[in-house]
Coordinates of C-alpha atoms and ligand atoms in Angstrom, one line a residue:
X745 CA 144.8 55.7 -25.9
X746 CA 143.9 59.3 -26.8
X747 CA 146.5 61.8 -28.1
X748 CA 149.1 62.5 -25.4
X749 CA 151.5 65.4 -24.6
X750 CA 155.2 64.8 -24.8
X751 CA 155.8 65.1 -21.0
X752 CA 155.8 61.4 -20.1
X753 CA 157.6 60.5 -23.4
X754 CA 160.4 62.9 -22.7
X755 CA 160.8 61.9 -19.1
X756 CA 161.2 58.2 -20.1
X757 CA 163.5 59.1 -23.0
X758 CA 165.8 61.3 -20.9
X759 CA 166.3 58.6 -18.3
X760 CA 166.3 55.7 -20.8
X761 CA 169.0 57.1 -23.1
X762 CA 166.9 57.3 -26.3
X763 CA 165.0 59.9 -28.3
X764 CA 161.5 60.0 -29.7
X765 CA 161.1 60.5 -33.4
X766 CA 159.2 63.6 -34.5
X767 CA 158.2 63.0 -38.1
X768 CA 156.5 65.7 -40.3
X769 CA 153.2 64.7 -41.8
X770 CA 151.6 66.1 -44.9
X771 CA 149.3 63.4 -46.3
X772 CA 147.7 60.1 -45.5
X773 CA 150.4 57.8 -46.8
X774 CA 153.0 59.6 -44.6
X775 CA 150.8 59.3 -41.5
X776 CA 150.2 55.6 -42.3
X777 CA 153.8 54.7 -43.1
X778 CA 155.1 56.3 -39.9
X779 CA 152.4 55.1 -37.5
X780 CA 152.4 51.5 -38.9
X781 CA 156.1 51.3 -38.2
X782 CA 155.7 52.7 -34.7
X783 CA 152.8 50.4 -33.9
X784 CA 154.8 47.4 -35.1
X785 CA 157.9 48.4 -33.1
X786 CA 155.9 49.6 -30.0
X787 CA 157.5 53.0 -30.2
X788 CA 156.1 56.3 -28.9
X789 CA 155.9 58.9 -31.7
X790 CA 155.4 62.6 -32.3
X791 CA 153.6 63.5 -35.5
X792 CA 154.3 67.1 -36.4
X793 CA 152.6 69.6 -38.7
X794 CA 154.3 72.7 -40.2
X795 CA 152.6 75.9 -41.3
X796 CA 153.2 74.6 -44.9
X797 CA 151.5 71.3 -44.1
X798 CA 148.4 73.1 -42.7
X799 CA 148.3 75.2 -45.9
X800 CA 148.7 72.1 -48.1
X801 CA 146.5 69.6 -46.4
X802 CA 144.2 71.7 -44.2
X803 CA 144.1 71.6 -40.4
X804 CA 140.9 69.5 -40.3
X805 CA 142.2 66.8 -42.6
X806 CA 145.4 66.5 -40.7
X807 CA 143.7 66.3 -37.4
X808 CA 141.3 63.7 -38.7
X809 CA 144.1 61.6 -40.2
X810 CA 146.0 61.7 -37.0
X811 CA 142.9 60.7 -35.0
X812 CA 142.5 57.8 -37.4
X813 CA 146.1 56.7 -36.7
X814 CA 145.4 57.0 -32.9
X815 CA 142.5 54.6 -33.4
X816 CA 144.5 52.2 -35.6
X817 CA 147.5 52.1 -33.2
X818 CA 146.0 51.5 -29.8
X819 CA 149.3 50.3 -28.2
X820 CA 151.5 53.4 -28.7
X821 CA 151.5 57.0 -27.3
X822 CA 151.1 59.6 -30.1
X823 CA 151.6 63.3 -29.7
X824 CA 150.4 65.9 -32.3
X825 CA 152.8 68.8 -32.5
X826 CA 152.9 72.1 -34.3
X827 CA 156.4 72.5 -36.0
X828 CA 157.9 76.0 -36.3
X829 CA 154.9 78.0 -35.2
X830 CA 156.1 81.6 -35.8
X831 CA 153.5 83.6 -33.9
X832 CA 151.2 83.4 -30.8
X833 CA 148.2 83.2 -33.2
X834 CA 149.3 80.1 -35.0
X835 CA 150.2 78.4 -31.7
X836 CA 146.8 79.4 -30.2
X837 CA 144.9 78.1 -33.3
X838 CA 146.6 74.7 -33.0
X839 CA 146.1 74.6 -29.2
X840 CA 142.4 75.4 -29.8
X841 CA 142.3 72.9 -32.6
X842 CA 143.4 69.8 -30.7
X843 CA 147.2 69.7 -30.8
X844 CA 148.9 68.4 -27.7
X845 CA 152.2 70.2 -28.2
X846 CA 153.3 73.4 -30.0
X847 CA 156.6 74.9 -31.0
X848 CA 156.9 78.6 -30.8
X849 CA 159.9 79.4 -33.0
X850 CA 161.2 82.8 -32.1
X851 CA 164.8 81.9 -33.1
X852 CA 164.8 84.6 -35.8
X853 CA 163.7 87.3 -33.3
X854 CA 165.8 89.2 -30.8
X855 CA 166.2 87.5 -27.5
X856 CA 163.8 89.6 -25.5
X857 CA 161.1 89.3 -28.1
X858 CA 161.6 85.5 -28.2
X859 CA 161.2 85.4 -24.4
X860 CA 158.1 87.6 -24.4
X861 CA 156.1 85.6 -27.0
X862 CA 157.3 82.2 -25.8
X863 CA 156.1 83.1 -22.3
X864 CA 152.7 84.2 -23.7
X865 CA 152.4 80.9 -25.6
X866 CA 153.3 78.9 -22.5
X867 CA 150.7 80.6 -20.4
X868 CA 148.0 79.9 -23.0
X869 CA 149.2 76.3 -23.7
X870 CA 149.6 75.2 -20.1
X871 CA 146.1 76.6 -19.3
X872 CA 144.9 74.2 -21.9
X873 CA 147.0 71.1 -21.0
X874 CA 149.4 71.6 -24.0
X875 CA 153.2 71.7 -23.8
X876 CA 155.6 74.1 -25.6
X877 CA 158.9 73.8 -27.4
X878 CA 161.0 76.9 -28.1
X879 CA 164.3 77.5 -29.9
X880 CA 167.5 79.3 -29.1
X881 CA 170.1 79.7 -31.8
X882 CA 169.5 79.4 -35.6
X883 CA 169.9 76.5 -37.9
X884 CA 171.3 76.9 -41.4
X885 CA 169.3 75.4 -44.3
X886 CA 165.9 75.8 -45.8
X887 CA 162.9 76.6 -43.6
X888 CA 159.5 77.6 -45.0
X889 CA 161.2 78.4 -48.3
X890 CA 163.8 80.7 -46.6
X891 CA 167.4 79.7 -47.0
X892 CA 169.9 80.6 -44.2
X893 CA 173.6 79.9 -45.1
X894 CA 175.1 80.2 -41.6
X895 CA 174.6 78.5 -38.3
X896 CA 174.1 80.6 -35.3
X897 CA 175.0 78.2 -32.6
X898 CA 173.1 78.3 -29.3
X899 CA 174.8 80.3 -26.6
X900 CA 174.7 78.0 -23.5
X901 CA 174.9 81.0 -21.3
X902 CA 171.3 82.0 -22.3
X903 CA 169.5 78.7 -21.8
X904 CA 168.8 78.8 -18.1
X905 CA 167.5 82.4 -18.2
X906 CA 165.3 81.5 -21.2
X907 CA 163.8 78.4 -19.7
X908 CA 163.2 80.0 -16.3
X909 CA 161.6 83.1 -17.7
X910 CA 159.4 81.4 -20.3
X911 CA 158.5 78.1 -18.6
X912 CA 158.9 76.2 -21.8
X913 CA 158.8 72.4 -21.6
X914 CA 161.6 71.6 -24.1
X915 CA 164.2 73.5 -26.0
X916 CA 165.6 73.2 -29.6
X917 CA 169.2 74.1 -29.9
X918 CA 171.5 74.8 -32.8
X919 CA 174.7 72.6 -32.8
X920 CA 175.3 72.2 -36.5
X921 CA 172.3 70.3 -37.8
X922 CA 170.3 72.1 -40.6
X923 CA 167.1 71.7 -42.5
X924 CA 166.9 70.1 -45.9
X925 CA 168.9 67.6 -47.9
X926 CA 172.1 69.5 -48.2
X927 CA 173.6 69.8 -44.7
X928 CA 177.3 69.6 -45.5
X929 CA 179.3 70.5 -48.6
X930 CA 180.9 67.7 -50.6
X931 CA 184.3 66.8 -49.0
X932 CA 183.3 68.6 -45.7
X933 CA 183.6 66.4 -42.6
X934 CA 180.2 66.3 -40.9
X935 CA 180.5 67.7 -37.4
X936 CA 178.1 68.6 -34.6
X937 CA 179.0 70.8 -31.6
X938 CA 178.6 68.2 -28.9
X939 CA 180.5 70.5 -26.6
X940 CA 177.5 72.9 -26.7
X941 CA 175.0 70.1 -26.2
X942 CA 177.0 69.0 -23.1
X943 CA 177.2 72.5 -21.7
X944 CA 173.5 73.1 -22.2
X945 CA 172.6 69.8 -20.5
X946 CA 174.7 70.6 -17.5
X947 CA 173.0 73.9 -17.1
X948 CA 169.5 72.3 -17.6
X949 CA 169.6 69.0 -15.7
X950 CA 166.9 66.6 -16.7
X951 CA 165.5 69.0 -19.3
X952 CA 164.5 67.7 -22.7
X953 CA 166.6 69.0 -25.6
X954 CA 165.3 68.9 -29.2
X955 CA 167.3 68.6 -32.5
X956 CA 165.8 69.9 -35.7
X957 CA 167.3 69.3 -39.1
X958 CA 168.2 65.7 -38.2
X959 CA 167.6 63.8 -41.4
X960 CA 170.5 61.5 -42.4
X961 CA 169.8 61.7 -46.2
X962 CA 170.5 58.0 -46.8
X963 CA 172.7 57.7 -49.8
X964 CA 170.8 54.7 -51.2
X965 CA 167.7 57.0 -51.6
X966 CA 169.9 59.7 -53.2
X967 CA 171.4 57.2 -55.6
X968 CA 167.9 55.9 -56.5
X969 CA 166.5 59.4 -57.1
X970 CA 169.5 60.3 -59.3
X971 CA 169.5 57.1 -61.2
X972 CA 165.8 57.4 -62.1
X973 CA 166.1 60.9 -63.5
X974 CA 166.3 63.1 -60.4
X975 CA 168.8 65.8 -59.8
X976 CA 170.0 65.8 -56.2
X977 CA 173.7 66.1 -56.5
X978 CA 175.7 66.2 -53.3
X979 CA 172.7 65.7 -50.9
X980 CA 174.3 64.9 -47.5
X981 CA 172.8 64.4 -44.0
X982 CA 173.7 63.9 -40.4
X983 CA 175.6 60.7 -39.8
X984 CA 173.4 58.2 -37.9
X985 CA 176.0 57.5 -35.2
X986 CA 176.0 61.2 -34.3
X987 CA 172.2 61.2 -33.8
X988 CA 172.5 58.0 -31.8
X989 CA 175.1 59.7 -29.5
X990 CA 172.8 62.7 -29.1
X991 CA 169.9 60.5 -28.3
X992 CA 171.8 58.7 -25.5
X993 CA 172.3 62.1 -23.8
X994 CA 169.8 65.0 -23.2
X995 CA 168.3 65.0 -26.7
X996 CA 164.7 63.6 -26.3
X997 CA 163.2 64.6 -29.7
X998 CA 164.8 64.3 -33.1
X999 CA 163.1 65.9 -36.1
X1000 CA 162.9 64.1 -39.4
X1001 CA 161.2 65.4 -42.5
X1002 CA 163.7 65.4 -45.5
X1003 CA 164.2 61.6 -45.2
X1004 CA 160.5 61.0 -45.6
X1005 CA 160.5 63.2 -48.7
X1006 CA 163.5 61.3 -50.1
X1007 CA 162.0 57.9 -49.4
X1008 CA 158.8 58.8 -51.2
X1009 CA 160.6 60.5 -54.1
X1010 CA 162.9 57.5 -54.6
X1011 CA 160.1 55.0 -54.5
X1012 CA 157.8 57.0 -56.9
X1013 CA 160.6 57.7 -59.4
X1014 CA 161.6 54.0 -59.4
X1015 CA 158.0 53.0 -59.9
X1016 CA 157.4 55.4 -62.8
X1017 CA 160.7 54.3 -64.5
X1018 CA 160.0 50.6 -64.1
X1019 CA 156.2 50.7 -64.7
X1020 CA 155.7 53.3 -67.3
X1021 CA 152.1 52.2 -68.1
X1022 CA 150.8 52.6 -64.6
X1023 CA 148.5 55.6 -64.0
X1024 CA 146.5 54.6 -60.9
X1025 CA 148.0 56.7 -57.9
X1026 CA 147.5 53.7 -55.7
X1027 CA 150.1 51.8 -57.8
X1028 CA 152.9 54.2 -56.9
X1029 CA 151.7 55.5 -53.6
X1030 CA 151.7 52.0 -52.1
X1031 CA 155.5 51.5 -52.6
X1032 CA 156.0 55.1 -51.4
X1033 CA 154.1 54.4 -48.2
X1034 CA 156.1 51.2 -47.7
X1035 CA 159.3 53.1 -48.2
X1036 CA 158.3 55.5 -45.4
X1037 CA 157.5 52.6 -43.2
X1038 CA 160.8 50.8 -43.8
X1039 CA 162.8 54.0 -43.3
X1040 CA 161.0 54.9 -40.0
X1041 CA 161.5 51.3 -38.8
X1042 CA 165.2 51.6 -39.4
X1043 CA 165.3 54.9 -37.5
X1044 CA 163.4 53.6 -34.5
X1045 CA 165.7 50.6 -34.1
X1046 CA 169.1 51.9 -35.2
X1047 CA 169.1 55.6 -34.6
X1048 CA 166.5 56.7 -32.0
X1049 CA 166.5 53.6 -29.9
X1050 CA 162.9 54.0 -29.0
X1051 CA 161.6 50.7 -30.2
X1052 CA 159.9 48.7 -27.5
X1053 CA 159.5 51.9 -25.3
X1054 CA 155.8 52.5 -25.8
Ligands
G3H761 O1 161.6 72.4 -40.6 C1 160.9 72.4 -41.6 C2 160.2 71.1 -41.9 O2 160.9 70.3 -42.8 C3 158.8 71.4 -42.6 O3 159.0 71.9 -43.9 O4 157.7 74.0 -43.9 O5 158.2 72.7 -46.0 O6 156.5 71.8 -44.4 P1 157.8 72.6 -44.6
13P762 P1 165.2 67.7 -41.8 O1 165.1 68.6 -43.0 O2 166.6 67.4 -41.5 O3 164.4 66.5 -42.0 O4 164.6 68.4 -40.5 C1 163.2 68.5 -40.3 C2 162.9 69.4 -39.2 O5 163.7 69.9 -38.4 C3 161.4 69.7 -39.0 O6 161.2 70.7 -38.0
ZN763 ZN1 162.8 72.1 -37.9

């Protein structure tokens, strides 16, 4: 099946009480690890590409790798999504370049500017059969090397006006998740504002909600990284049961990047420490790819609930 948009995926996820995983891709091993897991589990999937990924791997390489995955995984729907597009131009470039979904992230802009550009992106995207995600509120954490210390939770009173005026197809909201591997301070009780999520979903019935910053930062990866010479003290993520709860409601897309980075780093560090004579990249990238696949398989079954839904 060719690349798809997220429209059908989200409709089924909303009514089925599960969420689709949106995993960031930056190289071949990541694309393979994710899609092999999804193919085996018969799970729909969103492969997402950030501005940084395009800079690192080049748009054409990324597109061709995703096309290869589509060919290798004939049984599952795959969407190709631009993550955190910060201008009309980058969204247009991805729409013209074969993406089926784009995020226009105007969350750092003032409200009217966010509405104006999101609407412009929607008009262009919809004319080309592409869907659009936008964001209201701001996440704490690291995004494109910029660190924000405080959450600005989404104001539920704005969501209806925003969706009506822009025509976006899905909306990312800020309820306490954050980008990166340090989402809560040590000793702090992880909490999400489920009251905001509930309020938003009442105001936007049947409308797909997106959660960014939703890595769980599995502690076995953190321990492995640290025990093999890494330095990631106090890395903490979103508890899996909270993501499961969100997925059962209006949240249809859950973004995961940091857990991929951690899975790879833990596997590569372990390999180097236990096989010091190895120098063929295939020797350490193979376990890294397997670690991504195992981590994604766990998410599909135990967190997102989208296994068997393709
Ligand atoms: O939300 C940010 C994603 O984790 C992408 O990160 O911009 O470093 O590729 P990146
Ligand atoms: P994490 O840093 O929690 O993996 O979030 C990724 C993300 O939101 C990508 O847009
Ligand atoms: Zn994000």
